[in-house]
XYZ file of C-alpha atoms in Angstrom:
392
model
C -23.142 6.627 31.822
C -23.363 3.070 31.781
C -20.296 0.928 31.237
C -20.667 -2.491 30.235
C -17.923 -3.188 28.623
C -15.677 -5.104 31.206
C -14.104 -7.960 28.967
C -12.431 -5.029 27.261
C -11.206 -3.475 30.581
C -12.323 -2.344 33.819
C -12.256 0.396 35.913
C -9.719 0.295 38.927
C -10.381 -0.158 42.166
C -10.479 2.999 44.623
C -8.080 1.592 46.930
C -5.893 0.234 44.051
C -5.469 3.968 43.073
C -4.354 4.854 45.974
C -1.940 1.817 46.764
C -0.596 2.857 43.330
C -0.097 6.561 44.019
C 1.670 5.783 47.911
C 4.013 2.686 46.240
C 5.533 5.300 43.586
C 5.602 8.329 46.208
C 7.234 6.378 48.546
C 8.556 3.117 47.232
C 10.207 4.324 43.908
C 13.806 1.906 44.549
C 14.809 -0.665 41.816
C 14.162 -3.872 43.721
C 17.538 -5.253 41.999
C 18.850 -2.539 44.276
C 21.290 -3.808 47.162
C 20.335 -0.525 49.437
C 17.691 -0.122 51.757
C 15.260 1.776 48.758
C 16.039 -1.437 46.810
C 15.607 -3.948 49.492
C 11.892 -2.110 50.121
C 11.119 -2.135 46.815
C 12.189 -6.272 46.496
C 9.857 -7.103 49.442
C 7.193 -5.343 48.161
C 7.348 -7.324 44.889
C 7.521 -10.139 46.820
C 4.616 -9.860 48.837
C 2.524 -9.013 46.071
C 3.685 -12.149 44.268
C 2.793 -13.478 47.568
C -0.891 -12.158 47.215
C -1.199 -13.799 43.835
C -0.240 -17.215 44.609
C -2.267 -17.223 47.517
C -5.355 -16.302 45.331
C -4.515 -19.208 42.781
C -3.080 -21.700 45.695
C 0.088 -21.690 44.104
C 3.825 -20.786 45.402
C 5.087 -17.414 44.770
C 8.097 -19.011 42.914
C 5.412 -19.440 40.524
C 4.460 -16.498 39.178
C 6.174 -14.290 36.618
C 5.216 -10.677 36.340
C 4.661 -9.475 32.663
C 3.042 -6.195 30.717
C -0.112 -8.463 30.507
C -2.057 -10.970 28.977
C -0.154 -10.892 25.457
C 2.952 -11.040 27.064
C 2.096 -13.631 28.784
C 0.428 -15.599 26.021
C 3.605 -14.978 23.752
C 6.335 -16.326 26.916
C 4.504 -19.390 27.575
C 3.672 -20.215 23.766
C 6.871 -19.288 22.012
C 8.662 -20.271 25.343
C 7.472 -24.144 25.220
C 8.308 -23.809 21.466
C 11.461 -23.032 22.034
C 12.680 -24.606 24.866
C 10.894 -28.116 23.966
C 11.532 -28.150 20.290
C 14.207 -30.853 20.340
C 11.455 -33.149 21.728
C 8.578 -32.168 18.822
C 7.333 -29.598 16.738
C 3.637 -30.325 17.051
C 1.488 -28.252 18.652
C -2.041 -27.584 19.216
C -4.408 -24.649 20.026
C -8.277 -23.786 18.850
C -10.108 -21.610 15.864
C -11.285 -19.377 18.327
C -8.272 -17.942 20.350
C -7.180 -14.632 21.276
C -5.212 -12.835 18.774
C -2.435 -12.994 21.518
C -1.916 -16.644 20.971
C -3.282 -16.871 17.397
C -1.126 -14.394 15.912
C 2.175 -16.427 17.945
C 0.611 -19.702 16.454
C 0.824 -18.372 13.191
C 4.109 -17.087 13.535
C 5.842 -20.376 14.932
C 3.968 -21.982 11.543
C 6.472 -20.114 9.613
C 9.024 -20.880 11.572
C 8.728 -24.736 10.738
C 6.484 -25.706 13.579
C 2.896 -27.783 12.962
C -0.204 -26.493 14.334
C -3.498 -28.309 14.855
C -6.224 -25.983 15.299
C -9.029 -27.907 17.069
C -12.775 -26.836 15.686
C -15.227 -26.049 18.120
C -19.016 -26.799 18.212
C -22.020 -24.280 17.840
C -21.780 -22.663 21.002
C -18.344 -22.294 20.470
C -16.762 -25.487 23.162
C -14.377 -27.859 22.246
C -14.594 -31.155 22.407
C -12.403 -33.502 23.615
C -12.190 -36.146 21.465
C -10.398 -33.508 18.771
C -8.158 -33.089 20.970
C -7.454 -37.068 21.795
C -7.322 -37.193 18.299
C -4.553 -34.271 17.067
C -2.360 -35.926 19.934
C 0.922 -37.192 18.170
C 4.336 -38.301 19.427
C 5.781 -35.027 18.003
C 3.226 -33.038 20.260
C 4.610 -30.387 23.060
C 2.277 -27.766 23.731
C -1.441 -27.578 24.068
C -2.866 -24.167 24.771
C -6.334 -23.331 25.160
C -8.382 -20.402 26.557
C -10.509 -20.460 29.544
C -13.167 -18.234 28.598
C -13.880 -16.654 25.116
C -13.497 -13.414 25.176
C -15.872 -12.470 22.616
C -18.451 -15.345 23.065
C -18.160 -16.260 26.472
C -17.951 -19.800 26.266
C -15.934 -21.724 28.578
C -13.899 -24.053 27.658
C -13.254 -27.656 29.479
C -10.110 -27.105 31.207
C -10.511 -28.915 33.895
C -10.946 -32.343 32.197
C -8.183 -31.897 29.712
C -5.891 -30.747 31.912
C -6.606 -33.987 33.442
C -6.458 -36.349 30.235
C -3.106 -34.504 29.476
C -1.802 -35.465 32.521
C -1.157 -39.566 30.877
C 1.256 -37.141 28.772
C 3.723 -35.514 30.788
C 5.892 -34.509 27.808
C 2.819 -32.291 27.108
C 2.644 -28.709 28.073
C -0.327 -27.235 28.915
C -1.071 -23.345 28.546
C -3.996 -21.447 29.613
C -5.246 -18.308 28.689
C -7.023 -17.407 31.536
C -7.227 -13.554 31.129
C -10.889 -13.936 31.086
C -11.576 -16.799 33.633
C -9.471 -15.210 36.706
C -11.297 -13.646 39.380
C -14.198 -14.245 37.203
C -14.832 -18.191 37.792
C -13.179 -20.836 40.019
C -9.665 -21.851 38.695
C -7.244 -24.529 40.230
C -4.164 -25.344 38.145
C -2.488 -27.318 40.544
C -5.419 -30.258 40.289
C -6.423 -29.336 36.945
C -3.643 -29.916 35.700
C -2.498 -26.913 34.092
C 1.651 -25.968 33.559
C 1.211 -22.435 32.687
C -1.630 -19.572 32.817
C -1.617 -16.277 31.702
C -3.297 -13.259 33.258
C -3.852 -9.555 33.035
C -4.516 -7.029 35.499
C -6.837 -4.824 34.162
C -9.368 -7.310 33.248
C -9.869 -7.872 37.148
C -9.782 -3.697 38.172
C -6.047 -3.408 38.232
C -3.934 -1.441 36.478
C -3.114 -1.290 32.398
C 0.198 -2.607 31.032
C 1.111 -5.512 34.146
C -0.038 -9.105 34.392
C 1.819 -12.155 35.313
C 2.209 -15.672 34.029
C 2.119 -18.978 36.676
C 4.436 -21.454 35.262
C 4.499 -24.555 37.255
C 7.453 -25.769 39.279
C 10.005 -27.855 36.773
C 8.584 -26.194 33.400
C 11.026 -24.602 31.502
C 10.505 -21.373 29.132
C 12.665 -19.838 26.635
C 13.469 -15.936 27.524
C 12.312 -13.681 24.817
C 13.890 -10.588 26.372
C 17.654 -10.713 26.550
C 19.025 -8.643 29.913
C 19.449 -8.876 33.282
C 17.717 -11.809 34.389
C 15.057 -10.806 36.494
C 11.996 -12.673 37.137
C 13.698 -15.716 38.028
C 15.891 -15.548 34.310
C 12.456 -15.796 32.165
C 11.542 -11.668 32.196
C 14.091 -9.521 32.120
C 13.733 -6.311 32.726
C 13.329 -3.718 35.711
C 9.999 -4.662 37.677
C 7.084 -2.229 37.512
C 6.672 -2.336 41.283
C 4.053 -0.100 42.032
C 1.551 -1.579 39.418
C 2.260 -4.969 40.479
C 1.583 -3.977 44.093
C -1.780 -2.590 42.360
C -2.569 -5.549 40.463
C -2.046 -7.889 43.374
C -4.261 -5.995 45.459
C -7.161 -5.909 42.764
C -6.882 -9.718 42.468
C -7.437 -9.923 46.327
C -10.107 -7.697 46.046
C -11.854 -9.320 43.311
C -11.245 -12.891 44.877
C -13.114 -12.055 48.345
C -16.656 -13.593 48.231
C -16.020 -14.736 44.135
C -18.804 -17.086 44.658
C -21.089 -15.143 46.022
C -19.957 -12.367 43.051
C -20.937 -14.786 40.587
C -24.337 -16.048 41.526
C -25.236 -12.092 41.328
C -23.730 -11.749 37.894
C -25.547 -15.704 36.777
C -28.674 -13.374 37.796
C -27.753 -10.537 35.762
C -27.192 -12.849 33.149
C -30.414 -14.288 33.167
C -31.601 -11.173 32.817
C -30.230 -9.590 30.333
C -30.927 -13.083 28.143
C -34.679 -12.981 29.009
C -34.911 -9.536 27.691
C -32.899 -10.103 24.747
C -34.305 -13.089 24.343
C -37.989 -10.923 23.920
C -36.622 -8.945 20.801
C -37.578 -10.881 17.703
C -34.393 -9.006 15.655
C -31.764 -10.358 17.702
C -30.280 -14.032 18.424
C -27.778 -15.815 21.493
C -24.848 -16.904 20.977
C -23.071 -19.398 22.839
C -24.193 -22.661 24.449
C -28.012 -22.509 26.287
C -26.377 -24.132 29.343
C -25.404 -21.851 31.867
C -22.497 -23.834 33.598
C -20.723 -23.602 29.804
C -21.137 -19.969 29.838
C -18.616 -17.128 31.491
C -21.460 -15.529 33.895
C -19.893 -11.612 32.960
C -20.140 -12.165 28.929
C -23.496 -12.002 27.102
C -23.196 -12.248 23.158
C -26.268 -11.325 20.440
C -26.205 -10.833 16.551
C -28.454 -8.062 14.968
C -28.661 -9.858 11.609
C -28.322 -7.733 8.468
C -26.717 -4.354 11.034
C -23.404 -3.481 11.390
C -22.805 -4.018 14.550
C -20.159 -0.803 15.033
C -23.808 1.021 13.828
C -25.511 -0.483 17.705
C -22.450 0.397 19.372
C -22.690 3.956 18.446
C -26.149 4.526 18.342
C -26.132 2.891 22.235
C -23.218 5.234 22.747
C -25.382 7.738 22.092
C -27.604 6.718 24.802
C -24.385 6.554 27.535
C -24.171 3.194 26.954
C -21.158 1.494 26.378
C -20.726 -2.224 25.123
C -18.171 -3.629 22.216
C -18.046 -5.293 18.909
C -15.807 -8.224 19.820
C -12.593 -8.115 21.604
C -11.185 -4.804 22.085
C -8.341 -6.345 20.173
C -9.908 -6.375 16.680
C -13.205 -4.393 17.313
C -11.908 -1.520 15.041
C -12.117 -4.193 12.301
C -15.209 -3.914 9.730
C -14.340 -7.619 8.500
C -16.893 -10.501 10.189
C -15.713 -12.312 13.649
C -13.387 -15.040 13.289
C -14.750 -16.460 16.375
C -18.318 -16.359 15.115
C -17.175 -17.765 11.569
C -15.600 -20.669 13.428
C -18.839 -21.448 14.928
C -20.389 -21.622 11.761
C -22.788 -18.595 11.305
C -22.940 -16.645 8.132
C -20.637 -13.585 7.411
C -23.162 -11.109 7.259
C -24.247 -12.655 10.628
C -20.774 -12.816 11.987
C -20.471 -8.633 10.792
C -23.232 -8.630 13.607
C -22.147 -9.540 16.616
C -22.647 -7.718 20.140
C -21.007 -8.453 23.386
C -22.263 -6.873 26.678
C -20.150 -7.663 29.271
C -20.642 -6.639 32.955
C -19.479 -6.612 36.947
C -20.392 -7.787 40.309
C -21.561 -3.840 40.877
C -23.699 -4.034 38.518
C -27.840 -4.070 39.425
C -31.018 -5.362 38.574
C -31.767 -1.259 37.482
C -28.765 -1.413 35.219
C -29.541 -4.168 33.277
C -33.011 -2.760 33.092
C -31.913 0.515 31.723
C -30.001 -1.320 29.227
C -32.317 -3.206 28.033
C -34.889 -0.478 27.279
C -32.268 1.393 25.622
C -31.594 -2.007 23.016
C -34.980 -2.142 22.213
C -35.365 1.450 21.241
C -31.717 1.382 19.413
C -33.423 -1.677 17.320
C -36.885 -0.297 17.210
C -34.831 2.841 15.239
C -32.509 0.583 13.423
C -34.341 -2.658 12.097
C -35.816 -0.543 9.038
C -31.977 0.139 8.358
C -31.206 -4.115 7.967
C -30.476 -5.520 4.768
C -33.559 -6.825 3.323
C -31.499 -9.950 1.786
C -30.733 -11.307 5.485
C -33.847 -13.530 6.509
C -32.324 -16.031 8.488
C -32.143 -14.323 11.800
C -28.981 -15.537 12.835
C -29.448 -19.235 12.078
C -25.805 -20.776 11.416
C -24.974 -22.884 8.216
């Protein structure tokens, strides 16, 4: 078997499993608890949220445990919203977002708030002058997302975290389930007030992930109870995956630069051979500093692209749609519509995405496997599609 599928999720960590397994054997106390089980279980907690900050250079106060990236997305979003509101009711995200903070967009629209949805360019960036633009007295939240998830494209956080900072009545929200322990992040000089995170994109465990919310931002609670995570999450602290996902994040932090060069390789790679396959087209920008080193993204004009996934699957090999989100959909990307292909184009779309553990062999094997699954396919296209992926 051959997994490549790691924007979707990842496989934990050996030693994660077992931290796991020993902090619910051993550690199983409510760490609201005043008793010695409790007190254990509270300074546990706390040294994991120790473990995170130090990864991200940030205090422990900081950080806000969640279920995940979409409840993180959804506190810092609707939080903002609905803590700032008295201040404005603009606010501003991209076309090409997660359904996690699309979706909350959406729903704040009906709620009477104004959303700018900043275009992006061919290989799927945005640009900042939209953004200088969109910029109104009324605005309170900007949120954009590190990394696509279904492109790869990385967005410019770094410099408009830094133009935001002439607004400090601005929020600013990133998405970062993709970017963390996958490229270099900094909020504290890049400006950023809040970024969301999720365990099992870095090798931790399902259904945990935390939020860091900068010192003097306020949020909203969504959950009524008793007021843990300092009054923004309530609700009894999964201890023993937070133990886990704080490990994983150490573990995937050690050495991150040297982890990405290796992966910049396989990248290249993989591109090159793709690149020799006259049925399929790139996606994304041609400059590798704009591009998430783990994500590669292709179209297979004229297929399905569920059709490659399976017939791959049927090879061991395992690679996705789009985000594992919406990848059971049959309608064309909205990320790849946004970028302005075609919609029997955007039906196409393939994303291979990849680890640190992954070798030169791999990538090999995978790529001999594509160009058999095409070789057996590309009789199968639509006739009608002759554009190979060009974009309108």
């Amino acid at each position: 078997m051959l997994y490549m599928d790691y924007a979707a999720t990842s496989p934990l960590y050996e030693e994660v499993i077992e931290t796991i397994a020993e902090v619910m054997k051993s550690h199983y106390g409510n760490p609201s608890s005043i008793h010695r089980l409790g007190v254990e279980a509270e300074k546990l907690l706390q040294s994991a949220k120790g473990v995170i900050a130090s990864s991200l250079k940030v205090s422990p106060s900081e950080i806000i445990c969640t279920s995940g990236g979409t409840e993180s997305n959804n506190l810092a979003i609707k939080g903002v919203a609905y803590n700032y509101q008295q201040r404005g009711k603009h606010l501003i995200t991209t076309q090409i977002e997660h359904p996690s903070v699309k979706e909350v967009f959406a729903g704040l629209e009906q709620e009477g708030f104004r959303v700018t949805y900043l275009p992006v360019s061919k290989s799927g960036r945005v640009q900042l002058e939209d953004l200088q633009a969109a910029i109104c007295e009324d605005t309170i939240l900007v949120s954009i997302m590190y990394v696509n998830n279904e492109i790869g494209t990385i967005q410019p956080i770094r410099e408009i975290g830094q133009y935001l900072a002439g607004f400090p009545k601005i929020i600013f929200h990133v998405d970062a389930v993709q970017g963390i322990a996958k490229l270099l992040l900094d909020s504290k000089s890049w400006g950023i007030d809040l970024c969301s995170a999720s365990a099992h994109k870095f090798r931790g465990p399902k259904g945990t992930g935390f939020l860091y919310r900068r010192a003097g931002v306020q949020l909203k609670p969504l959950l009524a109870g008793g007021g843990q995570e300092l009054g923004v999450r309530s609700g009894t602290e999964n201890v023993p995956l937070i133990v886990g996902m704080a490990k994983a994040l150490r573990i995937s932090m050690d050495n991150l630069a040297a982890k990405i060069s290796h992966k910049q390789a396989l990248r290249q790679q993989l591109l090159a051979g793709i690149g020799e396959i006259p049925e399929l087209s790139i996606s994304g920008s041609e400059l590798e500093q704009e591009m998430a080193p783990h994500i590669v993204h292709f179209a297979f004009a004229g297929m399905k692209a569920e059709v490659v996934v399976h017939a791959l699957e049927q090879k061991g090999i395992y690679i996705s749609t789009r985000s594992a989100c919406t990848s059971g959909e049959s309608e064309p990307s909205e990320v790849m519509l946004a970028l302005g292909y075609p919609r029997d184009v955007a039906a196409s779309g393939l994303r291979i995405s990849f680890s640190d553990e992954h070798q030169e062999q791999d990538i090999a094997l995978f790529l001999r496997s594509l160009q058999e699954v095409v070789k057996e396919l590309a009789p199968m296209r639509n006739p009608s599609v002759i554009h190979r992926g060009k974009r309108n």
